[in-house]
C-alpha angles and dihedrals in degrees: 000000000000112000118211118206125199105267087359123275091252094099091053092047093049095045094045090049090053092050094048092047090050089054092045093242125147119196121211127188124204143163103204102105094184086063091045093050090051095050091047091052092049102037110022103055094153093067124032123219111283117241094238089065100038108121089206089065105031137035102243128172148120094309097056114013147029140185129214125203134181125211132190124236087268091055094253116150106244104158143030137175135154141190138193139183115254119212107223093173093218095312128116117253090254092064092043094051093046086069101027110033091111087069089071105056122156115260093259133120120248100026109169102218094181095060098035119097147202124222117197110238123201090259095055090061090055100042109095141126118047106007134178129197117219122202148124091079108166135154124192109265099235098119113210091029104058104349121063094023100098099263098125096077091048095048095042094049091044090059092046091049090053090052089053092048094051104036112005089220125201088220141006124200143176141172125247126191114240094243089058097038092054089059091061097254095143093053092047095054092044113267114147097189128053126174124184133228097021095137127021115193124199109211125191113249095021123112094224140012123277114245123216134200124220111229120192147161132197123221088259090052090052093050090049092046095051091050092059112096109249092233088064091049097050117093121205089257117027 
């Protein structure tokens, strides 16, 4: 299927390429999740592999998932993200998550799956059809080198564009911890919709549960987003 974007996605592709080249970053896309799990274990010690993209738990490959990584000119891993199609079997996301929310835990030790919970948000009742889950978003922590230089909109939209190229989804969604959402992370990477208290995770050793926002975009949102010039999407500190 050939996907047509408003005004064509070519301006975004060209501008994002210029920005990445200026920062000395090369993006690579793959679908071998054994390879991805290995590079995460070896090069992303600050954040373990998320369960939704663990090849020991899920069957992931070219037909239903991809990962995207960014490396510096020196070959250092400085960015990851991944996406996969989710089979809703004719149900809305709310019904799917009621049974399957435990498949999307945060990458933290000691998550108590039994006592954690999902609350259906308004968006989960609307999300249906062809759906993709977006996660694993990480940028190397050296602020001033890779963080705070306007890369988030480029990287976020690059992943969303790849989802559209591969699957033309009706919706994409992800989960963002409160502590990250309150810093504007969802807006920076390109999510137009954010709903609070979707997932509440009980974690051993913590005084209270960890709250999570649902972030999502429709196909129309994605087309609108990718038609916005990147210079208008980049905050002073991203």
